[in-house]
mmCIF file with all atom_site columns, C-alpha atoms in Angstrom:
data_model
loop_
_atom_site.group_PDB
_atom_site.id
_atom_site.type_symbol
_atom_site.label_atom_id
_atom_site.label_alt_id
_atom_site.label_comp_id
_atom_site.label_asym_id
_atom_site.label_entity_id
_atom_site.label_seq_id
_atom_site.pdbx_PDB_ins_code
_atom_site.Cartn_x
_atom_site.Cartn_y
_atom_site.Cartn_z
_atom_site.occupancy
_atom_site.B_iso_or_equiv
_atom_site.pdbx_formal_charge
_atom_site.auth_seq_id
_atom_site.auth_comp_id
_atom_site.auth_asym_id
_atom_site.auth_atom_id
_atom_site.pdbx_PDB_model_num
ATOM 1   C CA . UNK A 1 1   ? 62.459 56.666 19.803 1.00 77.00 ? 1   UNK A CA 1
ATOM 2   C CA . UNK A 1 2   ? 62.056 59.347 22.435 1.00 85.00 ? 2   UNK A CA 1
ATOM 3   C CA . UNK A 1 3   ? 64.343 60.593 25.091 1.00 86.00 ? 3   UNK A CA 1
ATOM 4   C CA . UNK A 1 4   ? 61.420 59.805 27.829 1.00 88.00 ? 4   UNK A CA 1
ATOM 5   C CA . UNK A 1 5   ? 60.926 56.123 26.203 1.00 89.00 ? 5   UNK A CA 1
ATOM 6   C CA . UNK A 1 6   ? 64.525 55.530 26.456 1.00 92.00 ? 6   UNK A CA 1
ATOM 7   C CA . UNK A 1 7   ? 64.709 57.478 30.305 1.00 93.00 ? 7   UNK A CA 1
ATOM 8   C CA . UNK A 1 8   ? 61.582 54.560 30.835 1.00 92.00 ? 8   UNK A CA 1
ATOM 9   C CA . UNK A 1 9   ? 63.649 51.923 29.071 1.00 91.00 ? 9   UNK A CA 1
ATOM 10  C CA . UNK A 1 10  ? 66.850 52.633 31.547 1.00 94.00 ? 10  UNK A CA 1
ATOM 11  C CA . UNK A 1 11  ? 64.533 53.036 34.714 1.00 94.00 ? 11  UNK A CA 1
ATOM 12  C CA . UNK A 1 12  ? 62.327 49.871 33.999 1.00 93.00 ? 12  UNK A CA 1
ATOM 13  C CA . UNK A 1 13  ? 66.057 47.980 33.511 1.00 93.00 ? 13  UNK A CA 1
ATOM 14  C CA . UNK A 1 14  ? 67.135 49.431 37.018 1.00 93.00 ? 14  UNK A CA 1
ATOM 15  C CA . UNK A 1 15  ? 63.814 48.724 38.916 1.00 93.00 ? 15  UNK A CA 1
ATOM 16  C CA . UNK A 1 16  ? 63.447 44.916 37.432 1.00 91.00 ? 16  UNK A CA 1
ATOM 17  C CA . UNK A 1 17  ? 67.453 44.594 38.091 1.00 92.00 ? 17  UNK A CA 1
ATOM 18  C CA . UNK A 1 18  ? 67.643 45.767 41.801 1.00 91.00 ? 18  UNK A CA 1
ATOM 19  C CA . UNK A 1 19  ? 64.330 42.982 42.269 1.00 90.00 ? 19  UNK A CA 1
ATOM 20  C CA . UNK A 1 20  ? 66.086 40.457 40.681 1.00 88.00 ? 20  UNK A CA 1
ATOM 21  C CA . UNK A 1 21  ? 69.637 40.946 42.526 1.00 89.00 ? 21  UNK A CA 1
ATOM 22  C CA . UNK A 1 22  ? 68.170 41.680 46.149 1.00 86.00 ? 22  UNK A CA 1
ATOM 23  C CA . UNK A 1 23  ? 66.112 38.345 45.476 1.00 86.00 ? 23  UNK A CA 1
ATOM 24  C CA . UNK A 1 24  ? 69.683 36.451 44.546 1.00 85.00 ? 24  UNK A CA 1
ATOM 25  C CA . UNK A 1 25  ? 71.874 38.514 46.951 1.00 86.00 ? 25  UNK A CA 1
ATOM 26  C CA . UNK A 1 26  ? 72.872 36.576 50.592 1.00 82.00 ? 26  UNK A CA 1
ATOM 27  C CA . UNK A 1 27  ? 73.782 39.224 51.965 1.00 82.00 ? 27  UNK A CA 1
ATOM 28  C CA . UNK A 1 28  ? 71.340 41.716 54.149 1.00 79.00 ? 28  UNK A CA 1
ATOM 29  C CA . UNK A 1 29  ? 73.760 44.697 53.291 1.00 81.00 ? 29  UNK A CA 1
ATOM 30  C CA . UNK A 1 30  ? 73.771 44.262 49.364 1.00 86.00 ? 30  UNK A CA 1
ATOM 31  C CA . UNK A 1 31  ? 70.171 42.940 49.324 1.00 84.00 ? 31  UNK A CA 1
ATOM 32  C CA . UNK A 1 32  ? 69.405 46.273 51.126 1.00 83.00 ? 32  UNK A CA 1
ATOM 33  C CA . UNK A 1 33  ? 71.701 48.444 48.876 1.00 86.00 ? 33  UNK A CA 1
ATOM 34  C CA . UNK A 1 34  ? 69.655 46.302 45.617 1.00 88.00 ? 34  UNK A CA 1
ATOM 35  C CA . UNK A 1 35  ? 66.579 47.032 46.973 1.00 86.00 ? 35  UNK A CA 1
ATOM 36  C CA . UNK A 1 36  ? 67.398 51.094 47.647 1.00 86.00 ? 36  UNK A CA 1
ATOM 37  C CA . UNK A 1 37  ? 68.306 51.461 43.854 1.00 89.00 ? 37  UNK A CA 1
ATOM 38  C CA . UNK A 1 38  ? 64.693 49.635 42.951 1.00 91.00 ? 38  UNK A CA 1
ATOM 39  C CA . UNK A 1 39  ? 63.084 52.154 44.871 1.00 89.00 ? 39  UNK A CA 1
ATOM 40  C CA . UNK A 1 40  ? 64.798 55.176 43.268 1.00 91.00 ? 40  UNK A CA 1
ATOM 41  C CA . UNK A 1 41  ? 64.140 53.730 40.001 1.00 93.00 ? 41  UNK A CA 1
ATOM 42  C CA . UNK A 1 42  ? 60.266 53.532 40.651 1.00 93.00 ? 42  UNK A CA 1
ATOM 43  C CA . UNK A 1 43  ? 60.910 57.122 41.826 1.00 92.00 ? 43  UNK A CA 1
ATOM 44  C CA . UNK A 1 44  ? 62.055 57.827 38.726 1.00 93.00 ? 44  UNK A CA 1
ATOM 45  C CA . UNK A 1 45  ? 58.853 56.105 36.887 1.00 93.00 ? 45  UNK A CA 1
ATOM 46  C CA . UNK A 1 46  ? 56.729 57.984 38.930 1.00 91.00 ? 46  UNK A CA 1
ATOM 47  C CA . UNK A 1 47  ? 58.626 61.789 37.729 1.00 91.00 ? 47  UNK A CA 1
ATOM 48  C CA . UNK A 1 48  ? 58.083 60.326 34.242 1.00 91.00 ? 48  UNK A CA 1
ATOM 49  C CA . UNK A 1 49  ? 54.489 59.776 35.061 1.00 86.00 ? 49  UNK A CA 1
ATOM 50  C CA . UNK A 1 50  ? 53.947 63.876 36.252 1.00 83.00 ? 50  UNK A CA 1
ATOM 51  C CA . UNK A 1 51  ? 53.681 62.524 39.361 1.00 84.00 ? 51  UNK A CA 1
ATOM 52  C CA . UNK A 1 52  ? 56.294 64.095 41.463 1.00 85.00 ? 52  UNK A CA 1
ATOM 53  C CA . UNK A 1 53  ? 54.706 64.193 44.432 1.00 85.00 ? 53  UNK A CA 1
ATOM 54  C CA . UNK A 1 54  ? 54.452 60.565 44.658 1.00 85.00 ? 54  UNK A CA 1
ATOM 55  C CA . UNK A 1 55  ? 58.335 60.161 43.630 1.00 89.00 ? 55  UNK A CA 1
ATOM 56  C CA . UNK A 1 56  ? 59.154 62.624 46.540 1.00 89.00 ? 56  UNK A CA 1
ATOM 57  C CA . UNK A 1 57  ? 57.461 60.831 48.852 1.00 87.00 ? 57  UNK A CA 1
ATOM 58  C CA . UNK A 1 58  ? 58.494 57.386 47.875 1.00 87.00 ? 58  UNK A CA 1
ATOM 59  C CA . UNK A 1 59  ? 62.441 58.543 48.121 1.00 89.00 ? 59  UNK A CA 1
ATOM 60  C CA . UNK A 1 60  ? 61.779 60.083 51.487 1.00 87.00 ? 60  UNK A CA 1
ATOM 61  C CA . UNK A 1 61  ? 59.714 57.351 52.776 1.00 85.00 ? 61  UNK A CA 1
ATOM 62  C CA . UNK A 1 62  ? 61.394 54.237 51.275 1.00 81.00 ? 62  UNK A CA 1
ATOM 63  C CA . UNK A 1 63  ? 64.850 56.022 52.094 1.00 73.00 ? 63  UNK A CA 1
ATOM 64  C CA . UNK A 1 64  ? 63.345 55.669 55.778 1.00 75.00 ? 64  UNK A CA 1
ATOM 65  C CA . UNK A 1 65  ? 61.863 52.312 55.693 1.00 78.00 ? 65  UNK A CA 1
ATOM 66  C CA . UNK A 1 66  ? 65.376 51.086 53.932 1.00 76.00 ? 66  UNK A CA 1
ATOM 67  C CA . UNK A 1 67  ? 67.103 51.887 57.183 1.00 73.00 ? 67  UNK A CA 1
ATOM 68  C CA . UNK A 1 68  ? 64.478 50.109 59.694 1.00 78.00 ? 68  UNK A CA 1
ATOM 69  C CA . UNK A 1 69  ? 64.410 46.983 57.237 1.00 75.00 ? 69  UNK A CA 1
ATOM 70  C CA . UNK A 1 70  ? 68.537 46.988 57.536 1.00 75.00 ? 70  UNK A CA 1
ATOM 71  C CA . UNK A 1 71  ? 68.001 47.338 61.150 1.00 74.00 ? 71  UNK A CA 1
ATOM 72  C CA . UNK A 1 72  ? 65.724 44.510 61.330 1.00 77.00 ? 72  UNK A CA 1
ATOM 73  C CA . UNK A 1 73  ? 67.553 42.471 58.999 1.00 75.00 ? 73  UNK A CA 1
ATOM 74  C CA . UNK A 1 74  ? 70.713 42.715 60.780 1.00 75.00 ? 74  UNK A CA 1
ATOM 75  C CA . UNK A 1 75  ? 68.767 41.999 63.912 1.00 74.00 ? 75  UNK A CA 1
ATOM 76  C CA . UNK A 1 76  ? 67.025 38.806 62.318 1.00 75.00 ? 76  UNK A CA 1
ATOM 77  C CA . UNK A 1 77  ? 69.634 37.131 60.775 1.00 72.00 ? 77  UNK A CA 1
ATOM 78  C CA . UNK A 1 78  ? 72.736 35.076 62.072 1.00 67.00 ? 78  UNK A CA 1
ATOM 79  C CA . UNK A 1 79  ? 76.031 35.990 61.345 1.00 62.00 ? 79  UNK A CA 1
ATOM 80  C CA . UNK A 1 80  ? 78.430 33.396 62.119 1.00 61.00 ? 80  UNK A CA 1
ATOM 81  C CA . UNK A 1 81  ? 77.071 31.098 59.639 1.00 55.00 ? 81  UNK A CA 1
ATOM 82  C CA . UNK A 1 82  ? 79.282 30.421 56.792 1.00 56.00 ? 82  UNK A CA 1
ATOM 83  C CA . UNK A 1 83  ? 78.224 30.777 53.605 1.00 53.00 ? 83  UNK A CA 1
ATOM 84  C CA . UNK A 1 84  ? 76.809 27.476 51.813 1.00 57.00 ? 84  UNK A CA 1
ATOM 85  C CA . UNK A 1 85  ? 77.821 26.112 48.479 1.00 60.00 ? 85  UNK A CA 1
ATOM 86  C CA . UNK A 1 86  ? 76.546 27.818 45.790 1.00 62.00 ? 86  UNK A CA 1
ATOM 87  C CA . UNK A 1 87  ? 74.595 25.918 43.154 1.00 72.00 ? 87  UNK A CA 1
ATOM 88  C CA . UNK A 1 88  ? 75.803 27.811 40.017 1.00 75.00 ? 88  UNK A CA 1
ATOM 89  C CA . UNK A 1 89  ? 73.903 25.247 37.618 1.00 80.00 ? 89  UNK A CA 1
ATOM 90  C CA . UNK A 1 90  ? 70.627 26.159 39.055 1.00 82.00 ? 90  UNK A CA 1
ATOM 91  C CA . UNK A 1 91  ? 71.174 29.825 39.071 1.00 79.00 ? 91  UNK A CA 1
ATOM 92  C CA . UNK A 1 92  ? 72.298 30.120 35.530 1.00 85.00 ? 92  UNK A CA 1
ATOM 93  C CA . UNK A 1 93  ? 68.674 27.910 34.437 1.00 87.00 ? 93  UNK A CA 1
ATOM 94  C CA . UNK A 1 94  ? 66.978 30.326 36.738 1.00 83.00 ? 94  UNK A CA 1
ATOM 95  C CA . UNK A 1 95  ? 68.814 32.994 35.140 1.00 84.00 ? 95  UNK A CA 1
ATOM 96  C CA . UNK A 1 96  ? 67.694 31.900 31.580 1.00 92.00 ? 96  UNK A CA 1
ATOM 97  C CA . UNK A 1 97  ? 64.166 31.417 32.520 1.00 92.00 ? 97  UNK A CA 1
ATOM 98  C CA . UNK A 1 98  ? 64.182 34.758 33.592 1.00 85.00 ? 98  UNK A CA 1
ATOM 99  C CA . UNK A 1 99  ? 65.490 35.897 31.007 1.00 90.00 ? 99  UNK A CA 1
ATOM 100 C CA . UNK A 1 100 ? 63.532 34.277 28.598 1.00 94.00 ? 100 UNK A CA 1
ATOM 101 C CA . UNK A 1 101 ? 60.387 35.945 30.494 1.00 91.00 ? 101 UNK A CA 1
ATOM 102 C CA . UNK A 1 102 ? 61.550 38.929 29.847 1.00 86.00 ? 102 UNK A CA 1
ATOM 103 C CA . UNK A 1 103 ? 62.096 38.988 26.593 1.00 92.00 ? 103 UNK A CA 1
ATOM 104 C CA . UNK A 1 104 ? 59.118 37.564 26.338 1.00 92.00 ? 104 UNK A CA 1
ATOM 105 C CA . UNK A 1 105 ? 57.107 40.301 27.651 1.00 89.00 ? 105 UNK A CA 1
ATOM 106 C CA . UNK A 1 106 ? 59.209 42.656 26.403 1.00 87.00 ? 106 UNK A CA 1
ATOM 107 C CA . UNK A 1 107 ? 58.039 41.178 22.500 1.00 90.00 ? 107 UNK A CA 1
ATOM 108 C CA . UNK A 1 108 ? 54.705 41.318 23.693 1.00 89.00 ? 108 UNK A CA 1
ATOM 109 C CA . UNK A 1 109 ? 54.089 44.779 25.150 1.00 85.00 ? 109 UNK A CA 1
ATOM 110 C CA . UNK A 1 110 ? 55.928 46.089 22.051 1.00 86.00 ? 110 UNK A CA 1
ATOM 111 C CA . UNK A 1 111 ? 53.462 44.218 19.669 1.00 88.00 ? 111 UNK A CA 1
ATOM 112 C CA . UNK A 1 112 ? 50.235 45.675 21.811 1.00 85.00 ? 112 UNK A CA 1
ATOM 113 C CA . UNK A 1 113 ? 48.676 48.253 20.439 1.00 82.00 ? 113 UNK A CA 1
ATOM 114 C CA . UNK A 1 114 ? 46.517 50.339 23.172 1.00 78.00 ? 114 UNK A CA 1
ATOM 115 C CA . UNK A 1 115 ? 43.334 52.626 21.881 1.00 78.00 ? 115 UNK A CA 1
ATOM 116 C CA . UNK A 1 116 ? 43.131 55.732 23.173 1.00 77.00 ? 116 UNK A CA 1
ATOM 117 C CA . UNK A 1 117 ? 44.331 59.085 23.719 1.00 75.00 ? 117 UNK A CA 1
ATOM 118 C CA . UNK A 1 118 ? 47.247 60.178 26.054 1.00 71.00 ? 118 UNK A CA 1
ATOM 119 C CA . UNK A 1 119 ? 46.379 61.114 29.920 1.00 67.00 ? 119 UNK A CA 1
ATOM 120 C CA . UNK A 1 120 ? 47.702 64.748 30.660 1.00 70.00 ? 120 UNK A CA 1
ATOM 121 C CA . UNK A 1 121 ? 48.363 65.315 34.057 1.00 66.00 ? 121 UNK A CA 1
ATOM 122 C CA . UNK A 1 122 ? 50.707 68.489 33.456 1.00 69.00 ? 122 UNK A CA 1
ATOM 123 C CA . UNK A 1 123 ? 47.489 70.646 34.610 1.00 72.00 ? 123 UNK A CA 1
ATOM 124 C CA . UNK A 1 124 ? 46.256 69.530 37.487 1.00 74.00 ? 124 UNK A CA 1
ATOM 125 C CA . UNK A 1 125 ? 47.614 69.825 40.776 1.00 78.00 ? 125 UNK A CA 1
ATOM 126 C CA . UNK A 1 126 ? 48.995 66.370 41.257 1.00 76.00 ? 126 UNK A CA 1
ATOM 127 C CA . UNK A 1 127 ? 48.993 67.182 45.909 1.00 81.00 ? 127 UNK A CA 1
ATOM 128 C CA . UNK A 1 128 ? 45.631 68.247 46.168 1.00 83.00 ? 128 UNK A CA 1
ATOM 129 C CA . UNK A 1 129 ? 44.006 65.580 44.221 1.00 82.00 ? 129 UNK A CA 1
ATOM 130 C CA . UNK A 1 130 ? 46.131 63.040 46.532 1.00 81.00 ? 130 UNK A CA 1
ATOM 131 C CA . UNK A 1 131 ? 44.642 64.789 49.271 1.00 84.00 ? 131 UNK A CA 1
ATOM 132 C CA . UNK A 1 132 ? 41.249 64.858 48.465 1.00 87.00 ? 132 UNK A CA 1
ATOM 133 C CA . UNK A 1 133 ? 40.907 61.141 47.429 1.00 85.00 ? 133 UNK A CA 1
ATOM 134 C CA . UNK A 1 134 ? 43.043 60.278 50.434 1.00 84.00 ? 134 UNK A CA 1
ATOM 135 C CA . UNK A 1 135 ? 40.920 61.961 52.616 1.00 87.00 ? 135 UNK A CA 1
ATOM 136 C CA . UNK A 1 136 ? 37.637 61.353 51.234 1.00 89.00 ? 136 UNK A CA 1
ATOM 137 C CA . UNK A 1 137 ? 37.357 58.234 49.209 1.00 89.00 ? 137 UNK A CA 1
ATOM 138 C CA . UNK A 1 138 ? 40.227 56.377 50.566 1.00 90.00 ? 138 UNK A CA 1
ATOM 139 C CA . UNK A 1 139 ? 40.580 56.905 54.323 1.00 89.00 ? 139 UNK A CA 1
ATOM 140 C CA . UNK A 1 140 ? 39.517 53.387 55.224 1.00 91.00 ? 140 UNK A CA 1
ATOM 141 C CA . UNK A 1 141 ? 42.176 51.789 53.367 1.00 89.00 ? 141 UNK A CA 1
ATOM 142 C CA . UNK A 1 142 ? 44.692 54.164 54.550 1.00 88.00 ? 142 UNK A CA 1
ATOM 143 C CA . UNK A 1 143 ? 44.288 54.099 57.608 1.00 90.00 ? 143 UNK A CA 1
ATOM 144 C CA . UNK A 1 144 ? 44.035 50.117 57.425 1.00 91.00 ? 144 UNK A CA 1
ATOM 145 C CA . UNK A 1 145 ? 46.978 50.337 56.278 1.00 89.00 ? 145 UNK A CA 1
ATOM 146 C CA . UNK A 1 146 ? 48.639 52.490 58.916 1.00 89.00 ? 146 UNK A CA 1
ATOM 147 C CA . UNK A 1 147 ? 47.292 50.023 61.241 1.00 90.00 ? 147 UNK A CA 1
ATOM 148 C CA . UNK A 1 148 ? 48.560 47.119 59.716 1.00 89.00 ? 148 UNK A CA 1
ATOM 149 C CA . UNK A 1 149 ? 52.180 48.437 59.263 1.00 88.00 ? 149 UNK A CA 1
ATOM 150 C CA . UNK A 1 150 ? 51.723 49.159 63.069 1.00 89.00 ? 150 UNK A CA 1
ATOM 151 C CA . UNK A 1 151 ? 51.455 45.669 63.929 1.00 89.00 ? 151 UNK A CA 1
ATOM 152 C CA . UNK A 1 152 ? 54.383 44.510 61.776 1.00 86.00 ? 152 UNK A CA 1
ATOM 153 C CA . UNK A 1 153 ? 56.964 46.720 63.409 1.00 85.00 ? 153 UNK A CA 1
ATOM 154 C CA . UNK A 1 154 ? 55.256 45.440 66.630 1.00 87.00 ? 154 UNK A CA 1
ATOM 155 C CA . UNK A 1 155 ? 55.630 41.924 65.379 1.00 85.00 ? 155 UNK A CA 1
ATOM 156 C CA . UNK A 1 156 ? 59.147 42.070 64.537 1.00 80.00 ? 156 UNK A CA 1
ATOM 157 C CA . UNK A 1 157 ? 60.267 43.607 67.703 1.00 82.00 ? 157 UNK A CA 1
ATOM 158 C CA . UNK A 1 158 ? 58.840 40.288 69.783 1.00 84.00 ? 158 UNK A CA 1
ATOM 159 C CA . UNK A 1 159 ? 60.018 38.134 67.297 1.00 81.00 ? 159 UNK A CA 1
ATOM 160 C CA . UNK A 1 160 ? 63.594 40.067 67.567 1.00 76.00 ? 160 UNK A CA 1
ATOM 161 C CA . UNK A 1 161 ? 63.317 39.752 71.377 1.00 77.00 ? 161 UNK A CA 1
ATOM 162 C CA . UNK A 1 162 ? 62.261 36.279 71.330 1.00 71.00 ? 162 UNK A CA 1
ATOM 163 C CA . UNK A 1 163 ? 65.274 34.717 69.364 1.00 61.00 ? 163 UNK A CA 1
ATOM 164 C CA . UNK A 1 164 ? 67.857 37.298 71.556 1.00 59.00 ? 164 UNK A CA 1
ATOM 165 C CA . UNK A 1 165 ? 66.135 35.695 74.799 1.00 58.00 ? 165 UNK A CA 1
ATOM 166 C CA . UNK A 1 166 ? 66.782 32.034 73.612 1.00 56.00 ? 166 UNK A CA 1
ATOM 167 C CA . UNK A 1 167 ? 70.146 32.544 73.538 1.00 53.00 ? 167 UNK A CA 1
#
């Protein structure tokens, strides 16, 4: 057992457990904080991958997007409602089932066994192949996507404004 397997091991624990508790969190603040240490984990995959580019930009760009989406869920959500009775049966059968998926798939990736040789990325220059296939092959989608993340934040504003101006 390697030091990067383990390093993946830890990481993949992290990403899967910050999904699983901003899912179960009420909260906006610790659903936020949950979901800012699966992001860092990812980032974390991705410097295990070679791909450090990518895990730069994901902290700096997640760390950004974390904010807004604390903004907006602060904005969205009411806060004089108290909180409602917790169904701790339910949870702890959801909790199994998840758990039981994951070990699961845990048993099963371990028993694969994938053909093939090793991908080395340590040689090539992981920036200007982003570049070039973002700005050849893949400038539709991108900038699709730029689009579309335009008209969510757009969105969100009127839907912030409408429930402010019921009131």
């Amino acid at each position: 057992m390697s030091g990067e397997f383990i390093a993946f091991f830890i990481l993949s624990l992290l990403t899967i457990g910050g999904a699983v508790f901003m899912i179960s969190f009420t909260r906006v603040v610790h659903q936020v904080v949950a979901l800012a240490f699966t992001f860092l984990s990812i980032a974390g995959l991705y410097i295990l991958l070679e791909a450090e580019f990518v895990a730069v930009t994901q902290i700096l760009v997640y760390s950004g997007a974390i904010s807004v989406l604390m903004l907006f869920g602060i904005m969205l959500t009411k806060h004089n409602e108290q909180e409602t009775e917790k169904r701790r049966g339910f949870k702890f059968f959801v909790f199994l089932v998840v758990a039981g998926f994951f070990a699961l798939m845990f048993a099963g990736i371990q028993s694969m066994n994938i053909p093939g040789e090793v991908a080395n990325y340590s040689t090539t220059n992981n920036v200007k192949e982003i570049g070039i296939l973002m700005f050849s092959q893949y400038v539709i989608p991108f900038e699709t996507v730029s689009v579309l993340l335009l008209v969510a934040l757009v969105g969100s504003i009127i839907l912030a404004k409408r429930e402010t101006g019921d009131e």
